[in-house]
mmCIF file of C-alpha atoms and ligand atoms in Angstrom:
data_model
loop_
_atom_site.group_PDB
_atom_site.id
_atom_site.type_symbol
_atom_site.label_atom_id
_atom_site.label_comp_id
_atom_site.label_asym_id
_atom_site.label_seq_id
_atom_site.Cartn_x
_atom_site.Cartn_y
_atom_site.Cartn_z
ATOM 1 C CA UNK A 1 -13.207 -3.951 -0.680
ATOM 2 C CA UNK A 2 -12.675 -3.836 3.073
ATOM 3 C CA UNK A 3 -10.085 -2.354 4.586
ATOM 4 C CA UNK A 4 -8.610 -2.085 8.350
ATOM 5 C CA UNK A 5 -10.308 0.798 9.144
ATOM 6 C CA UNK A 6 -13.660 -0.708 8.668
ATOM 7 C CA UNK A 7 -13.118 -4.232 10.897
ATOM 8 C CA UNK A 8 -11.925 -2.843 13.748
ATOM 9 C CA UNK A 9 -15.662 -3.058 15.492
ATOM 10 C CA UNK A 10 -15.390 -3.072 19.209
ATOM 11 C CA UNK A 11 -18.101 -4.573 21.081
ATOM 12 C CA UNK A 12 -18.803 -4.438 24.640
ATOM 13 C CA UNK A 13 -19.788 -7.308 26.479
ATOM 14 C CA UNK A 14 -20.334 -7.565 30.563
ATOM 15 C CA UNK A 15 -20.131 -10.891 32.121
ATOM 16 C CA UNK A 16 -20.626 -12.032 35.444
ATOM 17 C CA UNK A 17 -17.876 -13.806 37.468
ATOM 18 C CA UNK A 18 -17.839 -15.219 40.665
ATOM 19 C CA UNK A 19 -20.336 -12.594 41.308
ATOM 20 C CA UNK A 20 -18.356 -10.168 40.236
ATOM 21 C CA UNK A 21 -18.962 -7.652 37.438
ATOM 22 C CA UNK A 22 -16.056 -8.309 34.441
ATOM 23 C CA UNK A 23 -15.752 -5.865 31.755
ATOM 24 C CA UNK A 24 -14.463 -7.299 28.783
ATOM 25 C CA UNK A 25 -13.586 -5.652 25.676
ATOM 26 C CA UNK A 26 -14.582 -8.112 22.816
ATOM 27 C CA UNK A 27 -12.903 -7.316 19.470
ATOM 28 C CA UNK A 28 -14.627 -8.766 16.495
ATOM 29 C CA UNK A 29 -10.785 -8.916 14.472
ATOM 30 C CA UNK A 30 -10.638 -9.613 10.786
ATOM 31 C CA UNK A 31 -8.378 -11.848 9.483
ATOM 32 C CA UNK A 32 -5.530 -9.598 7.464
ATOM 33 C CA UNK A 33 -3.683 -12.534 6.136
ATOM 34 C CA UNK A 34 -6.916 -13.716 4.115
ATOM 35 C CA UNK A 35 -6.222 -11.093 1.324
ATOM 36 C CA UNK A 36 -2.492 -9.755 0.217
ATOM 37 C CA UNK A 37 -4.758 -6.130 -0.130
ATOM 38 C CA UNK A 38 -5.819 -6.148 3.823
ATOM 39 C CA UNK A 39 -2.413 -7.232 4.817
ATOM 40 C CA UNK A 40 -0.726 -4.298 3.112
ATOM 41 C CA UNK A 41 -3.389 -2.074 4.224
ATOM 42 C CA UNK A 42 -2.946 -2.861 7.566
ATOM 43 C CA UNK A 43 0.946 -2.675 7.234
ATOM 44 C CA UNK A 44 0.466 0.988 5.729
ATOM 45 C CA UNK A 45 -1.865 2.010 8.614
ATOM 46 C CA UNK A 46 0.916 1.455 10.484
ATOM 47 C CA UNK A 47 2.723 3.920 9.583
ATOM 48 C CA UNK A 48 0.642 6.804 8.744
ATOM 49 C CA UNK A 49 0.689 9.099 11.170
ATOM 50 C CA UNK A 50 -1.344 12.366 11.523
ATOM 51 C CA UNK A 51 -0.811 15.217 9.263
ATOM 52 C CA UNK A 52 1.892 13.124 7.304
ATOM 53 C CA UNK A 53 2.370 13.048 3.478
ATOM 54 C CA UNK A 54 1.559 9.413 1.492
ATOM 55 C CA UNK A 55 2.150 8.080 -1.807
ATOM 56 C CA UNK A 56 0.328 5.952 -4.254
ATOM 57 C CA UNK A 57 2.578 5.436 -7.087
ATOM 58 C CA UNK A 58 0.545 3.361 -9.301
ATOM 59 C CA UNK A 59 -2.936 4.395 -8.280
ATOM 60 C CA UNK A 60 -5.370 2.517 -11.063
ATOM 61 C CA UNK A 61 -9.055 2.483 -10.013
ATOM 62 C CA UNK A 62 -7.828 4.351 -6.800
ATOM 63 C CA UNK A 63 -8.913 1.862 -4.079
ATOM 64 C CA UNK A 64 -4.982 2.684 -2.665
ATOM 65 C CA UNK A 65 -5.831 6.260 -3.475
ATOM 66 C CA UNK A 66 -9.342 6.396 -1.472
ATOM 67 C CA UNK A 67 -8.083 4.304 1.638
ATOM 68 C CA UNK A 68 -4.794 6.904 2.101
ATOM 69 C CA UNK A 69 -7.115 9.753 1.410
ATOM 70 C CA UNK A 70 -9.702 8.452 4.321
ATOM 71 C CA UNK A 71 -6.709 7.743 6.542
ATOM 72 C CA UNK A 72 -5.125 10.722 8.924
ATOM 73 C CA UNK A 73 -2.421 11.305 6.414
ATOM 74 C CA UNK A 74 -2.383 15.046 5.513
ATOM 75 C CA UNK A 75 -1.691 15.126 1.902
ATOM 76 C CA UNK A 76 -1.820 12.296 -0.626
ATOM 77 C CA UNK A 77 -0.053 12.141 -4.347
ATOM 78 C CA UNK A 78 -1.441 9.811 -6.360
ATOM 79 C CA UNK A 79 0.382 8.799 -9.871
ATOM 80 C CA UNK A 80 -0.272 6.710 -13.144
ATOM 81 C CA UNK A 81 0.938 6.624 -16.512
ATOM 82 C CA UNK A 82 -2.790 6.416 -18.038
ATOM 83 C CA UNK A 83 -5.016 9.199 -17.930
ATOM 84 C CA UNK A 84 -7.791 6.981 -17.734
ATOM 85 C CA UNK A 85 -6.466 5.820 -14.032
ATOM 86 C CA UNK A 86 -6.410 8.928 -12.882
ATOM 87 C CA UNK A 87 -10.134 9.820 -14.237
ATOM 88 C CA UNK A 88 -10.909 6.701 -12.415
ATOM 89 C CA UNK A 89 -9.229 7.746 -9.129
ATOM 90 C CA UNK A 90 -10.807 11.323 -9.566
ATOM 91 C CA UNK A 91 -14.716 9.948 -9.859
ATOM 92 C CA UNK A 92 -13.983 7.048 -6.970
ATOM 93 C CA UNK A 93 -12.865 10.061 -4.932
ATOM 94 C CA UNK A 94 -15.423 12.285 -5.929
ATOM 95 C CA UNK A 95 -18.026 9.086 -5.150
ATOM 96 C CA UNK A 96 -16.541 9.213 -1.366
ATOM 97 C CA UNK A 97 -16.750 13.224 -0.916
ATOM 98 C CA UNK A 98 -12.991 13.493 -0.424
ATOM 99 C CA UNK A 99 -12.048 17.073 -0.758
ATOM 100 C CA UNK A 100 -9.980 17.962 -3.730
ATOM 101 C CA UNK A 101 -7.566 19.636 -1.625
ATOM 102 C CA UNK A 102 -6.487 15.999 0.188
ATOM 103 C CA UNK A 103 -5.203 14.125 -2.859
ATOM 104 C CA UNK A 104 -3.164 15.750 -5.858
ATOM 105 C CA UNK A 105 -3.583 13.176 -9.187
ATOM 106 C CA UNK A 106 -0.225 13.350 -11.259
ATOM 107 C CA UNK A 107 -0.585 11.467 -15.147
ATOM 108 C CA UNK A 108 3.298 10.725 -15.056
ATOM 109 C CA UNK A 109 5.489 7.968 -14.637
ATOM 110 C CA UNK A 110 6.424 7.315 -10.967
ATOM 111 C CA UNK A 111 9.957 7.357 -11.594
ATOM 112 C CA UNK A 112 9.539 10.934 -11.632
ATOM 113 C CA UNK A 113 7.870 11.486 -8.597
ATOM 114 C CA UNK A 114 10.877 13.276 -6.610
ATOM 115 C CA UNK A 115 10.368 15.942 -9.001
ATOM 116 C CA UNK A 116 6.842 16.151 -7.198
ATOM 117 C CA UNK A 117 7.834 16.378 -3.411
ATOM 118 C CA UNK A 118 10.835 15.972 -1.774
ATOM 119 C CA UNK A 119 9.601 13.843 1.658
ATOM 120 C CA UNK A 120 6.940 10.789 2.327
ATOM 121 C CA UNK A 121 6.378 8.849 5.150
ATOM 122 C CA UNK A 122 4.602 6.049 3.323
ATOM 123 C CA UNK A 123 4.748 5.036 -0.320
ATOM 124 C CA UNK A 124 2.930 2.469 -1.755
ATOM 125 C CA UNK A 125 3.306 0.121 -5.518
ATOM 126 C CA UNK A 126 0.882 -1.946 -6.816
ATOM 127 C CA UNK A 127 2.604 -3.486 -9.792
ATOM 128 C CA UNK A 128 1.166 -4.758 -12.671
ATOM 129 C CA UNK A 129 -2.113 -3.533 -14.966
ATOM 130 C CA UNK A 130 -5.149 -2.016 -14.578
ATOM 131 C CA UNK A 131 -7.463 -5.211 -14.477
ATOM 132 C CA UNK A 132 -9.770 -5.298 -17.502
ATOM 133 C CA UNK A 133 -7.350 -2.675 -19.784
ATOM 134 C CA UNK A 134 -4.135 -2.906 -21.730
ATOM 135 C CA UNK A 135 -2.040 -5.263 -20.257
ATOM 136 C CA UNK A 136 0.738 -3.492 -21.938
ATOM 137 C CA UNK A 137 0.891 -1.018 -19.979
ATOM 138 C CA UNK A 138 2.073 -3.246 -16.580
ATOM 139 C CA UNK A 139 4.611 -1.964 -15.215
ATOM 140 C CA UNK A 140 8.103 -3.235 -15.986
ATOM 141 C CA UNK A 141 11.118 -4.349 -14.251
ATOM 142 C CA UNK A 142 13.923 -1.657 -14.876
ATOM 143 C CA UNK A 143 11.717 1.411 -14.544
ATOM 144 C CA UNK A 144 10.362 -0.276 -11.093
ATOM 145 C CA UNK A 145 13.523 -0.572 -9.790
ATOM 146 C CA UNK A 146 14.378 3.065 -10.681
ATOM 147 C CA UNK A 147 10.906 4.356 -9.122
ATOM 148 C CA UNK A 148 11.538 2.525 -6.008
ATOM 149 C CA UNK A 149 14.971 3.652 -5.303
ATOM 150 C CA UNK A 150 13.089 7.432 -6.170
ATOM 151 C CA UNK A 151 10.764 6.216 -3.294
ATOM 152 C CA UNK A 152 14.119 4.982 -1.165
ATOM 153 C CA UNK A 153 15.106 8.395 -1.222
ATOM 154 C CA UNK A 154 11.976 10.268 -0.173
ATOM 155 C CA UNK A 155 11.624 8.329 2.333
ATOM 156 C CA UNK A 156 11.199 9.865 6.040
ATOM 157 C CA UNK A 157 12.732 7.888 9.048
ATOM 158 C CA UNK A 158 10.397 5.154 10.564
ATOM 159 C CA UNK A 159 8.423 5.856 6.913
ATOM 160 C CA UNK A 160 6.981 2.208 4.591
ATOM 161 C CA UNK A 161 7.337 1.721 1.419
ATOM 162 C CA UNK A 162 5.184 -1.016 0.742
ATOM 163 C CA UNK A 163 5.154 -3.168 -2.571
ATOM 164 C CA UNK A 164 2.254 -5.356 -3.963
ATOM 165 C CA UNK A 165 4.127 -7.796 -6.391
ATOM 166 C CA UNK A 166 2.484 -10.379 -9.102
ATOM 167 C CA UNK A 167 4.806 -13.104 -10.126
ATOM 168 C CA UNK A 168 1.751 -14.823 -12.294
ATOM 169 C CA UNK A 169 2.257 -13.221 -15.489
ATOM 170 C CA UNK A 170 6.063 -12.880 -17.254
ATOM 171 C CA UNK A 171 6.640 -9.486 -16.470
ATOM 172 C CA UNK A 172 5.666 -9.427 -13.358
ATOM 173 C CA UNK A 173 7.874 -12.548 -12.513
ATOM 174 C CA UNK A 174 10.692 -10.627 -13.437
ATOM 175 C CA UNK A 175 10.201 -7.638 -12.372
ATOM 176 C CA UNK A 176 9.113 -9.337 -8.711
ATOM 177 C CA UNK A 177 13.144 -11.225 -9.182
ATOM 178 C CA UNK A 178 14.552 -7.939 -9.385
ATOM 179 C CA UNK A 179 12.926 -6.428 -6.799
ATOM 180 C CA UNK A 180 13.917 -8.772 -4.566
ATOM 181 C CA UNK A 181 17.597 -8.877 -6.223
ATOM 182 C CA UNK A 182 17.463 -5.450 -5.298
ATOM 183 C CA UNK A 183 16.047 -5.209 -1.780
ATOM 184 C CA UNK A 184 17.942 -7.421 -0.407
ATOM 185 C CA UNK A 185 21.197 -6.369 -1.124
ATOM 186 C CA UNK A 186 19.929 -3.053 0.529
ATOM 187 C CA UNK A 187 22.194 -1.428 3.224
ATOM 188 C CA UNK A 188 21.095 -2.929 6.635
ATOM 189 C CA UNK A 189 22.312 -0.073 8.836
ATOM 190 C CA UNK A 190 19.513 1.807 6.687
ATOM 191 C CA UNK A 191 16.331 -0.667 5.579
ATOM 192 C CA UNK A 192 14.638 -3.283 7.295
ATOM 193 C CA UNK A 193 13.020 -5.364 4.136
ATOM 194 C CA UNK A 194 10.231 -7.932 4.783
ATOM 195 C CA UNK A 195 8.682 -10.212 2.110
ATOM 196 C CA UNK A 196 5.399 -11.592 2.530
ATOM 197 C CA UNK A 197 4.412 -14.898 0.658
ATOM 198 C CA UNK A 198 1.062 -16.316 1.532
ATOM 199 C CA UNK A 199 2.982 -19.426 0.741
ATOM 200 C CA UNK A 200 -0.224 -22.410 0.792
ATOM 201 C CA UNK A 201 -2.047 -20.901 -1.319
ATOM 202 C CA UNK A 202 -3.263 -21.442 -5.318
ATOM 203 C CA UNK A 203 -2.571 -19.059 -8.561
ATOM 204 C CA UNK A 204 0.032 -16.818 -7.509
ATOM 205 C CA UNK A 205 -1.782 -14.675 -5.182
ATOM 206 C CA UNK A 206 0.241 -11.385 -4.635
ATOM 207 C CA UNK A 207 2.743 -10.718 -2.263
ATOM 208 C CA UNK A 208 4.448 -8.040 -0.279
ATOM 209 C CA UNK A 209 7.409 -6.452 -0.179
ATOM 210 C CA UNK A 210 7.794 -3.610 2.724
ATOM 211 C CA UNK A 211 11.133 -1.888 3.594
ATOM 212 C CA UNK A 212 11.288 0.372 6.194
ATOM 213 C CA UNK A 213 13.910 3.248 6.825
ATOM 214 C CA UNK A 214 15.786 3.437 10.414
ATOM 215 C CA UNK A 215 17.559 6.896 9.653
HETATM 216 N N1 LIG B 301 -3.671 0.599 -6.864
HETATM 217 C C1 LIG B 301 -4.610 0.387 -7.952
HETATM 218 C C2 LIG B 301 -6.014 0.281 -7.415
HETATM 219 O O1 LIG B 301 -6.214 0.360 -6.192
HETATM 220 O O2 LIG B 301 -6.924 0.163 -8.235
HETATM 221 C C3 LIG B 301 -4.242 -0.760 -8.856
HETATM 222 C C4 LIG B 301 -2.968 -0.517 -9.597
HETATM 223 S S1 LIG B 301 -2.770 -1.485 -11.056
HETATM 224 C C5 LIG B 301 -2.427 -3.068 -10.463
HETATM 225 C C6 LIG B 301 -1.212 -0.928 -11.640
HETATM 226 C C7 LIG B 301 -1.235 0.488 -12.222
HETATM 227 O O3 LIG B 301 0.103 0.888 -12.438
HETATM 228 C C8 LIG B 301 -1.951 0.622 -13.553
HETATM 229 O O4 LIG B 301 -3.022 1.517 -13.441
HETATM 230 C C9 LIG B 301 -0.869 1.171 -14.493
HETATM 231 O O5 LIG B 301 -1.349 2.125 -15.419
HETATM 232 C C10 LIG B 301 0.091 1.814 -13.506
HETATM 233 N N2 LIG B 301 1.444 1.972 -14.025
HETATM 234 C C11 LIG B 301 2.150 1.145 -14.839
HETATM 235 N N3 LIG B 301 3.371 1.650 -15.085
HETATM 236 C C12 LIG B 301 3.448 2.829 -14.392
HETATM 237 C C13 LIG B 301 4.460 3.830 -14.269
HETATM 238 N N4 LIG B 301 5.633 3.694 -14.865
HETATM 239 N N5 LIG B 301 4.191 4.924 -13.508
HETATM 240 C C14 LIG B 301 2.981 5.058 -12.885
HETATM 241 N N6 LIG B 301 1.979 4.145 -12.993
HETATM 242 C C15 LIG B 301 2.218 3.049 -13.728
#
């Protein structure tokens, strides 16, 4: 998986002008749209700012978990319901030499995570199941909606909460309605709510939501 981090390749490049010596800055850019994962990656990057506190809320194999952890974020909780996703997370981390200290791994429901700190500047979902496991355990519309508004009010000023929705299987059709039921009845002197649709293209590919906080 690539992330923002590792496209942002600057090359230098003189040219000659008029006989004059241009310095240009060529920027080999990646295209974020191409995959819903770069584009909220880039959107989180965003945000993070040094020695700040992140969230991944549904952290699974712990690709979310591993790109927060190698970001300038100071502290990172990562949560899921299934042991096994956090044993994942822990051995991808491991895998990358991330020191324990940076990421704490909580096996609990992410409705619950207010009970775990009290402020985050970013906070990310990525709803649904573990690919290749129990598609039972997806997650599911009413408990999303409470977890988010847990994530609403954790929240710092300027912070993201950024949402990876899956409308191509029931639940997550539903659960993507609400969400957006939800969001966008959300005070406006508060949230700014985007939703991103990459809307030409086949099989449901994922899409975003992101709601930022202005106080
Ligand atoms: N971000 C992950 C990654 O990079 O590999 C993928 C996440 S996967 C699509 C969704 C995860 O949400 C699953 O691992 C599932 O166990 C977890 N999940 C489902 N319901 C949850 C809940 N109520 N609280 C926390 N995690 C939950």
């Amino acid at each position: 998986m690539t992330y923002l981090s590792d496209s942002c390749i600057v090359n230098k490049r003189y040219l000659l002008s008029k006989g004059e010596k241009h310095y240009t800055k060529e920027r080999k850019l990646d295209n974020i749209l191409r995959s819903t994962t770069l584009t909220a990656a880039a959107l989180v990057n965003q945000y993070i700012q040094p020695g700040c506190t992140v969230v991944d809320a549904t952290c699974g194999n712990g690709n979310d978990t591993l790109m927060l952890a190698k970001s300038t974020a100071k502290h990172v909780y990562a949560f899921d319901i299934q042991p096994a996703a956090i044993q994942s997370t822990k051995a991808l981390l491991s895998e990358h030499n991330i020191p324990k200290e940076k990421v704490t791994l909580i096996c609990d429901n992410h409705t619950n995570m207010t009970a775990y700190l009290s402020a985050a500047r970013v906070i990310m979902f990525n709803l649904g199941y573990l690919p290749g496991s129990d598609k039972s355990l997806t997650t599911k519309k009413y408990n999303t909606i409470n977890a988010v508004n847990s994530a609403l009010s954790i929240l710092e000023k300027d912070g993201l909460c950024c949402i990876v929705m899956y409308d191509g299987h029931e639940q997550g059709a539903e659960e993507k309605s609400a969400l957006l039921e939800m969001s966008k009845n959300l005070d406006s002197s508060i949230y700014h709510v985007a939703y991103i649709s990459m809307i030409n293209q086949q099989n449901h590919p994922p899409e975003i939501l992101a709601i930022t906080k202005k106080k």
